[in-house]
Coordinates of C-alpha atoms and ligand atoms in Angstrom, one line a residue:
M11 CA 65.1 49.0 1.1
E12 CA 66.0 52.1 0.7
I13 CA 62.6 54.0 -0.7
T14 CA 61.1 52.5 2.2
K15 CA 63.3 54.3 4.2
E16 CA 62.9 57.4 2.4
I17 CA 59.4 57.4 2.3
L18 CA 59.5 56.4 6.6
K19 CA 61.3 59.4 7.3
A20 CA 59.4 61.9 5.0
R21 CA 56.5 61.0 6.4
L22 CA 57.2 60.2 10.3
G23 CA 59.4 62.8 10.9
E24 CA 62.8 62.4 13.1
E25 CA 61.1 61.6 16.5
N26 CA 58.5 59.0 15.2
Y27 CA 61.0 57.5 12.8
R28 CA 63.4 57.0 15.3
K29 CA 61.0 55.2 17.6
L30 CA 59.9 52.9 14.6
M31 CA 63.7 52.0 13.8
E32 CA 64.1 50.9 17.2
I33 CA 62.0 47.9 16.1
K34 CA 64.4 46.5 13.5
N35 CA 62.5 44.9 11.2
P36 CA 62.2 45.7 7.6
K37 CA 59.2 43.9 6.6
L38 CA 57.3 45.8 9.3
H39 CA 59.0 49.2 7.8
E40 CA 58.0 48.2 4.4
F41 CA 54.5 47.1 5.3
I42 CA 53.6 50.8 7.2
A43 CA 55.5 52.5 4.2
V44 CA 53.2 50.9 1.6
F45 CA 50.1 51.8 3.7
M46 CA 50.9 55.1 4.7
E47 CA 51.4 56.0 1.3
L48 CA 48.0 54.2 0.2
C49 CA 46.5 55.7 2.8
N50 CA 47.9 59.3 2.7
P51 CA 47.4 60.2 6.3
S52 CA 48.3 63.8 7.1
K53 CA 49.9 63.2 10.4
V54 CA 51.6 60.2 11.6
F55 CA 52.3 59.0 15.1
V56 CA 53.8 55.6 16.5
C57 CA 52.8 54.6 19.9
S58 CA 55.5 52.8 21.9
D59 CA 54.4 51.5 25.4
S60 CA 55.6 54.0 27.5
G61 CA 52.6 55.5 29.5
E62 CA 53.0 59.1 28.0
D63 CA 52.2 57.6 24.9
V64 CA 49.6 56.2 25.6
D65 CA 48.2 59.2 27.8
F66 CA 48.3 60.7 24.1
I67 CA 46.1 59.0 22.6
R68 CA 43.5 58.9 25.5
K69 CA 43.8 62.8 25.1
E70 CA 43.1 61.9 21.4
A71 CA 40.4 60.3 21.4
I72 CA 38.8 62.9 23.6
K73 CA 40.4 66.0 21.4
N74 CA 39.2 64.4 18.0
R75 CA 35.5 63.8 19.4
E76 CA 35.4 60.1 19.4
E77 CA 35.3 59.5 23.1
E78 CA 33.3 61.9 25.6
K79 CA 34.0 62.5 29.2
L80 CA 31.4 61.7 31.4
A81 CA 30.6 62.4 35.2
L82 CA 33.1 60.2 36.6
K83 CA 36.4 60.4 36.3
G84 CA 38.0 58.2 33.9
H85 CA 34.7 57.3 32.1
T86 CA 34.2 58.4 28.6
V87 CA 31.4 57.7 25.8
H88 CA 31.8 56.7 22.1
F89 CA 29.4 56.4 19.6
D90 CA 29.3 54.3 16.4
S91 CA 27.0 55.6 13.6
Y92 CA 23.7 54.5 13.9
Y93 CA 23.9 51.7 11.3
D94 CA 27.1 50.6 12.7
Q95 CA 26.4 48.7 15.9
A96 CA 27.6 45.5 15.1
R97 CA 29.6 43.0 13.3
D98 CA 28.7 43.2 9.4
K99 CA 28.9 39.4 8.4
E100 CA 27.7 40.4 4.7
R101 CA 30.9 42.8 4.4
T102 CA 33.3 40.3 6.3
K103 CA 35.2 38.1 3.9
F104 CA 38.4 36.3 3.1
L105 CA 40.2 36.8 0.8
V106 CA 41.2 33.7 -1.2
P107 CA 43.3 32.7 -4.2
K108 CA 41.4 31.5 -7.3
G109 CA 39.6 28.5 -7.3
K110 CA 39.8 27.9 -3.4
D111 CA 36.9 28.8 -1.8
L112 CA 36.0 28.0 2.4
G113 CA 32.5 26.3 1.8
P114 CA 28.8 27.7 2.0
H115 CA 29.0 28.3 5.8
I116 CA 32.1 31.2 5.3
R117 CA 31.9 34.5 3.2
S118 CA 35.1 34.5 0.9
M119 CA 36.2 36.2 -2.6
D120 CA 38.4 36.1 -5.2
R121 CA 42.1 37.8 -3.6
D122 CA 42.9 39.8 -6.3
E123 CA 39.5 41.5 -7.0
G124 CA 39.6 41.9 -3.3
L125 CA 42.6 43.3 -2.8
K126 CA 41.9 45.7 -5.7
E127 CA 38.5 46.6 -4.3
I128 CA 40.2 47.5 -0.7
H129 CA 42.8 49.4 -2.0
D130 CA 40.6 51.5 -4.3
I131 CA 38.4 52.3 -1.0
M132 CA 41.8 52.9 1.1
K133 CA 43.1 55.2 -1.6
G134 CA 44.0 58.7 0.6
I135 CA 41.2 57.3 3.3
M136 CA 43.1 59.0 5.9
R137 CA 43.1 62.0 4.5
G138 CA 42.9 64.7 7.1
H139 CA 43.4 61.9 9.4
T140 CA 46.2 61.0 12.3
L141 CA 47.5 57.5 11.7
Y142 CA 48.5 55.9 14.8
I143 CA 50.8 53.0 14.7
L144 CA 50.6 50.4 17.5
F145 CA 52.3 47.4 18.7
F146 CA 50.4 44.5 20.6
C147 CA 50.7 40.8 21.9
L148 CA 48.2 38.9 21.4
G149 CA 48.3 36.4 25.0
P150 CA 50.9 37.0 27.6
A151 CA 54.5 38.2 26.1
N152 CA 57.7 36.3 26.0
S153 CA 55.3 33.3 25.7
E154 CA 54.8 30.2 23.4
F155 CA 51.4 31.8 23.1
S156 CA 52.3 35.5 22.0
I157 CA 51.3 36.6 18.8
P158 CA 52.8 40.0 18.0
C159 CA 50.7 42.2 16.2
V160 CA 50.8 45.8 14.3
Q161 CA 47.6 48.1 14.0
L162 CA 47.6 50.9 12.2
T163 CA 43.8 52.8 12.6
D164 CA 43.2 56.7 12.5
S165 CA 40.6 56.1 15.2
P166 CA 41.9 57.3 18.4
Y167 CA 39.0 55.2 19.9
V168 CA 40.0 51.9 18.6
A169 CA 43.6 52.6 19.7
H170 CA 42.5 53.7 22.9
S171 CA 39.8 50.6 23.5
E172 CA 43.2 48.3 22.2
F173 CA 45.2 49.8 25.0
L174 CA 42.7 48.6 27.4
L175 CA 41.8 45.3 25.8
Y176 CA 45.4 44.1 25.1
R177 CA 49.2 43.0 26.4
K178 CA 51.8 46.1 24.7
G179 CA 53.4 45.0 22.2
Y180 CA 56.5 47.5 21.3
E181 CA 59.2 45.6 23.4
E182 CA 57.8 42.3 22.2
F183 CA 58.3 43.7 18.4
K184 CA 61.4 44.0 18.9
R185 CA 62.2 40.0 18.9
A186 CA 59.2 39.5 16.7
K187 CA 59.6 37.5 13.6
S188 CA 56.2 37.1 12.1
F189 CA 53.2 39.0 13.1
F190 CA 49.7 39.8 12.3
K191 CA 49.1 42.9 10.5
F192 CA 45.6 45.4 10.8
V193 CA 44.9 48.4 8.6
H194 CA 42.1 49.7 10.0
S195 CA 40.0 53.5 8.5
E196 CA 36.9 54.9 9.9
G197 CA 37.0 56.8 6.9
E198 CA 34.9 60.3 6.2
L199 CA 33.2 61.2 9.5
D200 CA 29.9 62.7 10.3
E201 CA 29.0 65.5 12.3
K202 CA 28.4 63.2 15.4
N203 CA 31.9 61.7 14.6
T204 CA 30.5 58.5 13.6
S205 CA 31.8 56.9 10.0
R206 CA 29.8 58.1 7.2
N207 CA 30.2 55.8 4.4
I208 CA 28.9 52.8 5.8
D209 CA 27.9 51.3 2.3
K210 CA 32.3 51.1 1.8
R211 CA 32.1 49.1 5.0
R212 CA 34.3 46.6 4.4
I213 CA 36.3 43.7 6.6
Y214 CA 38.9 41.9 4.3
I215 CA 40.7 39.1 5.7
D216 CA 44.2 37.7 3.7
L217 CA 44.7 35.0 4.9
E218 CA 48.2 34.2 3.0
N219 CA 49.5 37.5 4.1
E220 CA 48.1 37.5 7.7
T221 CA 46.6 40.9 7.1
V222 CA 43.3 42.3 7.6
Y223 CA 41.5 45.6 6.3
S224 CA 39.1 47.4 7.9
A225 CA 37.3 50.4 6.4
N226 CA 34.6 52.7 6.9
T227 CA 33.1 51.3 10.1
Q228 CA 33.8 52.2 13.8
Y229 CA 32.4 49.3 15.8
G230 CA 34.9 47.4 17.6
G231 CA 33.7 44.1 16.5
N232 CA 34.5 45.3 12.3
T233 CA 37.8 47.7 13.6
I234 CA 39.5 46.5 17.2
G235 CA 42.3 44.6 15.2
L236 CA 43.4 42.4 17.6
K237 CA 40.0 40.8 18.8
K238 CA 37.8 39.0 16.1
L239 CA 40.1 40.3 13.2
A240 CA 43.1 38.5 14.9
M241 CA 41.1 35.7 15.5
R242 CA 40.4 34.7 12.3
L243 CA 43.5 35.2 11.5
A244 CA 44.3 32.4 14.5
I245 CA 42.2 29.9 13.4
N246 CA 44.0 29.5 10.8
R247 CA 47.7 29.5 11.8
A248 CA 46.3 27.2 14.5
S249 CA 45.3 24.6 12.2
R250 CA 48.9 24.6 10.4
E251 CA 50.6 24.3 13.8
D252 CA 47.8 21.7 15.9
W253 CA 46.8 24.1 18.6
L254 CA 43.3 25.6 18.8
T255 CA 42.0 29.4 18.7
E256 CA 38.4 29.4 20.3
H257 CA 35.9 31.9 20.9
M258 CA 35.9 30.7 24.8
F259 CA 36.2 32.5 28.2
L260 CA 38.6 30.8 30.5
M261 CA 38.1 31.3 34.3
C262 CA 38.8 29.0 37.6
V263 CA 35.7 27.7 39.3
H264 CA 37.3 26.4 43.1
G265 CA 36.1 22.8 44.2
P266 CA 36.7 21.9 47.9
N267 CA 40.3 22.2 49.4
Q268 CA 41.1 25.1 47.8
R269 CA 41.4 23.4 44.4
K270 CA 41.5 25.3 40.9
T271 CA 40.2 23.8 38.1
Y272 CA 40.3 26.0 34.9
F273 CA 37.7 26.1 32.4
T274 CA 36.8 27.1 28.9
G275 CA 33.6 28.0 27.7
A276 CA 31.8 28.5 23.8
F277 CA 28.9 30.2 23.7
P278 CA 27.7 32.6 20.9
S279 CA 27.6 36.2 21.8
L280 CA 25.2 37.5 24.1
C281 CA 24.1 33.9 25.1
G282 CA 25.6 34.1 29.1
K283 CA 29.5 33.8 27.9
T284 CA 30.7 37.1 30.2
S285 CA 28.2 36.6 32.8
T286 CA 29.4 33.5 33.5
S287 CA 33.6 33.9 33.8
M288 CA 32.1 36.6 36.2
I289 CA 30.0 34.5 38.7
P290 CA 30.7 35.9 41.9
G291 CA 32.9 33.4 43.8
E292 CA 34.9 32.1 40.9
N293 CA 37.7 34.0 39.1
I294 CA 37.7 35.3 35.7
V295 CA 40.9 34.4 33.4
G296 CA 39.3 36.3 29.9
D297 CA 35.6 36.2 29.1
D298 CA 36.0 35.8 24.9
I299 CA 38.9 34.4 23.4
S300 CA 41.3 31.5 24.6
Y301 CA 44.4 29.6 22.9
L302 CA 44.5 26.2 23.8
K303 CA 47.8 24.3 22.9
K304 CA 49.6 21.1 24.3
I305 CA 52.3 21.4 26.7
N306 CA 53.8 18.1 28.1
R307 CA 50.9 16.6 27.0
E308 CA 48.5 18.9 29.1
I309 CA 45.8 21.1 27.3
R310 CA 47.4 24.5 28.8
A311 CA 45.3 28.0 27.6
V312 CA 45.4 31.7 28.0
N313 CA 43.2 34.6 27.7
V314 CA 44.6 36.4 24.4
E315 CA 43.2 39.3 25.6
K316 CA 43.7 41.8 29.0
G317 CA 40.8 43.6 29.2
I318 CA 36.7 43.2 28.2
F319 CA 34.5 44.7 25.6
G320 CA 31.3 43.5 27.5
I321 CA 27.8 43.6 26.5
I322 CA 26.2 45.7 29.0
M323 CA 22.3 45.2 28.4
G324 CA 21.0 43.7 31.3
V325 CA 24.0 44.3 33.6
N326 CA 22.3 45.2 37.5
S327 CA 23.6 45.0 40.9
K328 CA 21.7 41.5 41.3
D329 CA 23.1 39.4 38.8
N330 CA 26.1 41.0 37.6
P331 CA 27.6 42.0 41.7
I332 CA 31.2 43.0 40.4
I333 CA 30.9 44.5 37.2
W334 CA 28.1 46.4 38.4
K335 CA 30.1 47.7 41.3
I336 CA 32.6 48.8 38.6
L337 CA 30.6 50.8 36.1
N338 CA 29.2 52.8 39.0
R339 CA 32.7 53.9 40.0
P340 CA 36.0 56.2 38.6
G341 CA 37.9 54.1 36.5
E342 CA 39.0 54.2 33.2
I343 CA 36.0 52.6 31.4
I344 CA 34.7 53.4 27.5
F345 CA 30.7 52.9 27.0
S346 CA 29.4 52.5 23.9
N347 CA 26.2 53.3 22.3
V348 CA 24.4 53.7 25.6
L349 CA 22.3 56.6 26.9
V350 CA 23.9 59.7 28.2
T351 CA 22.0 61.7 30.5
R352 CA 22.4 65.3 31.2
E353 CA 24.4 65.3 34.1
G354 CA 26.8 63.3 32.1
G355 CA 25.9 59.6 33.8
V356 CA 25.1 56.6 31.8
H357 CA 22.1 54.3 31.0
W358 CA 21.3 50.8 29.7
I359 CA 18.4 48.6 29.0
G360 CA 17.8 46.5 32.0
K361 CA 20.1 48.6 34.1
D362 CA 18.5 49.3 37.5
G363 CA 16.3 52.6 38.4
E364 CA 14.1 54.0 36.1
T365 CA 14.8 54.7 32.7
P366 CA 15.5 58.6 31.9
K367 CA 12.7 60.2 29.7
R368 CA 15.4 61.5 27.6
G369 CA 19.1 61.7 26.8
R370 CA 21.5 61.3 24.2
N371 CA 22.8 57.9 22.3
H372 CA 23.4 56.0 18.8
S373 CA 20.6 58.0 17.4
G374 CA 21.9 61.1 18.9
E375 CA 19.2 63.5 20.8
W376 CA 16.9 60.7 22.1
T377 CA 13.1 61.0 24.0
K378 CA 10.9 57.8 24.7
G379 CA 9.2 56.8 21.5
K380 CA 12.1 58.0 18.8
K381 CA 11.4 56.1 15.8
D382 CA 14.3 55.8 13.5
R383 CA 14.3 55.6 9.6
E384 CA 12.8 52.6 9.3
G385 CA 9.8 53.3 11.8
N386 CA 10.8 51.1 14.6
E387 CA 11.3 52.6 18.1
I388 CA 14.4 53.6 19.6
P389 CA 15.6 52.0 22.9
P390 CA 17.5 54.1 24.6
S391 CA 20.7 52.4 24.6
H392 CA 21.4 49.4 21.7
P393 CA 20.9 45.9 22.5
N394 CA 25.1 45.5 21.6
A395 CA 25.9 48.4 23.8
R396 CA 29.1 47.9 25.2
F397 CA 31.8 48.5 28.2
T398 CA 35.2 48.3 27.9
L399 CA 37.3 48.1 30.8
D400 CA 40.8 46.6 31.5
V401 CA 40.6 43.4 33.6
K402 CA 43.0 45.0 36.2
L403 CA 39.7 47.0 37.6
L404 CA 38.4 43.2 38.5
E405 CA 38.3 42.2 42.1
N406 CA 37.6 38.7 41.0
L407 CA 40.9 38.4 39.0
D408 CA 42.3 35.2 38.5
T409 CA 46.3 35.2 39.3
E410 CA 47.6 33.6 36.5
L411 CA 46.0 35.8 33.9
D412 CA 50.3 36.3 32.9
N413 CA 51.4 33.0 33.7
P414 CA 53.2 32.3 30.2
K415 CA 52.5 28.5 30.3
G416 CA 48.5 29.6 31.1
V417 CA 46.5 27.4 32.7
R418 CA 46.1 23.4 32.4
V419 CA 42.1 23.0 30.8
G420 CA 39.9 21.0 33.1
G421 CA 36.9 21.0 31.3
I422 CA 35.2 22.7 28.1
I423 CA 32.0 24.3 28.5
Y424 CA 29.6 24.9 25.2
G425 CA 26.1 26.8 25.5
G426 CA 23.5 28.3 23.0
R427 CA 20.6 29.9 23.4
D428 CA 17.9 27.0 22.9
S429 CA 14.8 27.2 24.6
D430 CA 13.3 23.6 24.3
T431 CA 15.9 21.2 23.9
W432 CA 19.0 20.6 26.0
V433 CA 18.8 20.1 29.6
S434 CA 20.5 23.2 31.7
V435 CA 24.0 20.6 32.1
K436 CA 25.4 17.3 30.8
E437 CA 28.4 15.9 30.4
S438 CA 29.8 14.4 27.1
F439 CA 30.5 11.0 27.6
D440 CA 34.1 11.3 26.3
W441 CA 36.2 14.0 23.8
T442 CA 34.6 12.7 20.3
H443 CA 31.0 12.7 22.0
G444 CA 31.3 15.8 23.4
V445 CA 32.9 17.8 20.6
I446 CA 30.4 16.4 17.8
T447 CA 26.9 16.5 19.8
M448 CA 27.9 19.6 21.8
G449 CA 30.3 21.7 20.1
A450 CA 29.6 20.8 16.7
S451 CA 25.8 21.0 16.9
L452 CA 25.8 24.1 18.9
E453 CA 22.7 26.2 17.5
S454 CA 21.6 29.6 19.1
E455 CA 19.0 31.7 18.5
T456 CA 19.9 34.9 17.2
T457 CA 20.9 37.9 19.1
A458 CA 21.7 41.6 18.5
A459 CA 25.2 41.6 18.5
T460 CA 25.4 40.7 14.6
L461 CA 23.0 42.8 12.2
G462 CA 20.0 40.9 10.9
E463 CA 16.8 39.3 12.0
R464 CA 16.8 38.2 16.2
G465 CA 15.3 34.9 17.6
V466 CA 15.8 33.0 14.8
R467 CA 17.8 29.4 15.8
K468 CA 21.2 29.5 13.7
Y469 CA 23.8 26.9 13.5
N470 CA 26.9 27.8 15.1
P471 CA 29.9 24.9 15.8
M472 CA 31.8 25.9 19.0
A473 CA 30.1 29.3 18.8
N474 CA 32.7 29.9 16.3
L475 CA 31.3 30.0 13.2
D476 CA 31.6 33.7 12.8
F477 CA 35.3 33.2 12.7
L478 CA 36.3 30.2 11.0
S479 CA 38.9 30.7 8.2
I480 CA 39.3 27.0 7.6
P481 CA 36.4 24.7 6.2
V482 CA 34.2 23.8 8.9
G483 CA 34.5 20.5 8.7
K484 CA 38.2 20.5 8.8
Y485 CA 37.9 22.5 12.0
I486 CA 35.7 19.8 13.4
Q487 CA 38.8 17.0 12.4
H488 CA 41.4 19.1 13.8
H489 CA 39.4 19.2 17.4
L490 CA 38.7 15.4 17.4
N491 CA 42.7 15.2 16.5
F492 CA 43.8 17.9 19.2
I493 CA 43.7 15.3 22.3
K494 CA 45.8 12.7 20.6
D495 CA 48.8 11.8 23.0
V496 CA 47.1 14.3 25.9
K497 CA 47.3 12.5 29.6
S498 CA 44.1 13.2 30.5
P499 CA 42.0 15.6 28.2
P500 CA 39.2 18.0 29.3
K501 CA 35.9 16.9 29.9
I502 CA 33.2 18.3 27.7
F503 CA 29.8 19.8 29.0
S504 CA 27.0 21.5 27.6
V505 CA 24.9 24.0 29.2
N506 CA 21.9 25.7 28.8
Y507 CA 20.5 29.0 30.4
F508 CA 17.6 29.3 28.1
L509 CA 15.3 26.4 28.5
K510 CA 11.8 27.4 28.9
G511 CA 8.9 26.0 30.7
P512 CA 5.8 25.2 29.3
K513 CA 4.3 28.8 29.9
G514 CA 6.9 29.9 27.8
E515 CA 9.0 30.5 31.6
F516 CA 12.8 30.3 31.9
L517 CA 13.4 27.1 34.2
N518 CA 16.3 28.6 35.9
D519 CA 17.4 32.2 37.3
K520 CA 20.2 33.6 35.8
I521 CA 22.6 32.8 39.1
D522 CA 22.0 29.3 38.4
K523 CA 24.8 28.5 36.9
A524 CA 26.8 29.4 39.7
V525 CA 25.9 25.7 40.7
W526 CA 26.5 24.1 37.1
L527 CA 30.0 25.7 37.7
K528 CA 30.7 23.6 41.2
W529 CA 29.2 20.3 39.6
M530 CA 30.8 20.4 36.0
E531 CA 33.9 21.3 38.4
L532 CA 33.5 18.4 40.7
R533 CA 32.9 15.6 37.7
S534 CA 35.8 17.1 36.0
Q535 CA 37.7 15.7 38.8
G536 CA 35.7 12.5 39.3
E537 CA 33.9 13.2 42.1
A538 CA 30.4 13.6 41.5
E539 CA 27.6 11.0 40.3
A540 CA 26.2 11.2 37.1
I541 CA 23.2 9.8 35.3
R542 CA 23.9 8.0 32.1
T543 CA 21.2 9.4 29.4
P544 CA 20.7 8.8 26.1
T545 CA 22.6 12.6 25.2
G546 CA 25.0 12.2 27.9
L547 CA 25.7 12.1 31.9
I548 CA 23.6 14.5 33.6
P549 CA 23.8 15.4 37.6
G550 CA 21.6 13.6 40.1
Y551 CA 18.9 15.4 42.2
E552 CA 20.6 15.0 45.4
D553 CA 23.5 16.2 44.3
L554 CA 22.1 19.0 42.7
R555 CA 20.4 19.7 45.9
K556 CA 23.4 20.2 48.5
L557 CA 25.3 22.2 46.1
F558 CA 21.8 25.0 45.4
K559 CA 22.0 25.2 49.5
E560 CA 25.8 25.4 49.6
V561 CA 26.7 27.3 47.0
L562 CA 23.0 29.6 46.6
R563 CA 21.0 28.8 49.8
K564 CA 18.3 27.7 47.6
D565 CA 16.0 25.1 48.2
Y566 CA 15.6 23.2 45.0
S567 CA 12.8 20.9 44.7
R568 CA 12.8 17.6 42.5
E569 CA 9.7 19.4 40.5
E570 CA 12.3 22.0 39.4
Y571 CA 14.9 19.4 38.9
N572 CA 12.3 17.1 36.9
E573 CA 11.4 20.0 34.4
Q574 CA 15.4 21.1 34.0
F575 CA 16.4 17.4 33.4
K576 CA 13.7 15.8 31.5
L577 CA 14.7 14.6 28.0
R578 CA 12.7 15.7 25.9
I579 CA 13.5 13.3 23.1
P580 CA 10.9 15.1 20.2
E581 CA 13.0 18.2 19.9
N582 CA 16.5 16.3 20.3
L583 CA 15.5 14.3 17.5
E584 CA 14.7 17.0 15.7
K585 CA 17.9 18.5 16.7
I586 CA 20.0 15.5 15.6
G587 CA 17.8 16.0 12.3
R588 CA 18.8 19.5 11.4
I589 CA 22.4 18.6 12.5
T590 CA 22.7 15.8 10.1
N591 CA 21.4 17.7 7.0
I592 CA 23.5 20.8 7.6
Y593 CA 26.7 18.1 8.1
K594 CA 25.1 16.3 4.5
T595 CA 24.4 19.0 2.4
K596 CA 26.3 22.4 4.0
V597 CA 29.6 20.9 5.2
R598 CA 31.3 19.5 1.9
D599 CA 34.6 17.7 4.2
T600 CA 32.3 16.6 7.3
P601 CA 34.1 13.5 8.7
A602 CA 32.8 10.5 8.6
I603 CA 32.8 10.2 12.5
V604 CA 30.2 12.9 12.4
F605 CA 27.6 11.1 11.0
K606 CA 27.8 7.7 12.8
I607 CA 28.1 9.7 16.6
L608 CA 25.1 11.4 15.7
E609 CA 23.4 8.3 14.5
E610 CA 24.1 6.6 17.6
Q611 CA 22.6 9.1 19.4
R612 CA 19.2 8.9 17.1
K613 CA 19.3 5.1 18.0
R614 CA 19.3 5.7 22.2
L615 CA 16.4 8.7 21.7
E616 CA 14.1 6.1 19.5
D617 CA 15.2 3.3 22.0
A618 CA 14.2 5.6 25.3
R619 CA 11.2 7.1 23.4
K620 CA 10.2 3.3 22.6
K621 CA 10.5 2.7 26.2
F622 CA 9.3 5.7 28.5
G623 CA 7.6 8.2 25.6
D624 CA 8.3 11.5 24.4
Y625 CA 9.2 13.2 27.5
V626 CA 11.6 11.1 29.9
T627 CA 12.5 12.3 34.1
P628 CA 16.1 11.3 34.7
D629 CA 14.6 8.8 37.8
K630 CA 13.9 6.7 34.2
F631 CA 17.4 6.3 33.6
S632 CA 18.6 5.5 36.9
Ligands
LIG28 C1 31.0 39.2 20.3 O1 29.9 39.5 19.5 O2 31.1 37.9 19.8 C2 31.9 40.0 20.8 C3 31.6 41.4 20.6 O3 32.4 39.3 21.8 S1 32.6 41.7 19.0 O4 34.2 42.4 19.3 O5 31.7 42.2 18.1 O6 32.7 40.2 18.2
LIG29 MN1 33.1 37.6 21.5

């Protein structure tokens, strides 16, 4: 105790010491003392919730040249190292006690070894840097969803991002008992102010202490403690306390007579999650992470965050009018890994207008045709380039963002990048069928959001595999149990925005999801008809024709409908084969019901094939 205070006094100076001591929490003080001693920063700044302190962080990011001002007021750009552009799955590991591991899908290592390694890496790592001590709150403040978090970081960019993305927590900490802890250092920087020692990049998660360490990286997904690092801790905590931490957006879909129905949706990175939650006409609560709890026998959810760290590739005025407007006017936005023009404008892949011939990007000075060390042509912006902003900038923000009780969930949507198997939208027969054949069977063709090969079909249960901190089987069992005692559980749906036709063309416009949402809204309220097929309940043609007209003023033909909703039996059978095999061979603790439900689905598909052949249009089932 006394030693802790001595250390704090010596390192913090009077003003910072006073700020920290307003939070009377010896565990917090000790944690901070330990890591100041270990990382040995040259300066320390304790940040309260005050506007002045936040402004100080903004200025530090510019002063340290981790962000640079752009032409439009409030816009800044940040670059990550060329080799630090996405989440590093290989170097992200759970530290688990001897003799324990989390199964073959989840990277883990011996806790003692991991702690030793990360302590060695972090020893003296902040020399010459300022350490920022920050307090935030996951979920709305002062609610049963709130989780206070302390972040230590020497990157003012990370700190600034967190102020845009999370609710302030200095005041919350005065009430806090347990909290999540994050220690981040970008490590030594190179001449471009990006992390130099990428080979020593590590993201280690200590579940026992609810602490995450991140070193020698700046990319947000590896460093922003409250984002995917906290999510891993929260999944573990949720499984002990009977609630859910999900990789899900949260949005309001408007039904007839001003009805508001809330949906959550899980999609792997780069599969349309943000764009669904931002669809014109509806309201967004959050685009990435939700907590779901049972309150008065209802399932209710909150957005853990209050900002968006969104993918900018493909954002254009036609498909994303709301974000487009915001990105093109003054306002507080951090752009990362985009192309910056000489005039201080930004460009990205898929932006309206012509691509500039030159500029500056994550590779440095860029001209069209530039190649990297490996001989690959460098695109103008990285496919995982992002924008970071506070949701208060959004005109379509829902009214319930800060409701301490969250909102009642009417439906849950699962979707991945799937070119040939699932129909555009369908509903599960019930909770168990949805959890197993949709959530737990989710696959996606890989994207640029993580390092590695692209375009490979990957199993990704609930789009949450990258973040699971409990064995997969246990997680699925936890989902299955979750609705016990719930009055009317949310309906479960799957969508497929990436379905392709015989010539490899997409069968849907991006905007068609607006219609699927309206259909799901009606279904969740028991209002539209559905056709029972072997894999789930699908919309009838007439209902969709009406909705396409109402929502998009589009004439929807029966040919389009038949292509989008024809049951592709061989592909569905193959998928069941793949998924069953994974649960048999790679998931040790698969609940028996998973095999039963998959087997029933297989049987229904086989029966339909005997009757109707390989490809079956919906009229056969109605
Ligand atoms: C994702 O990749 O799922 C994201 C961005 O939301 S990251 O912070 O990298 O996780
Ligand atoms: Mn995400």
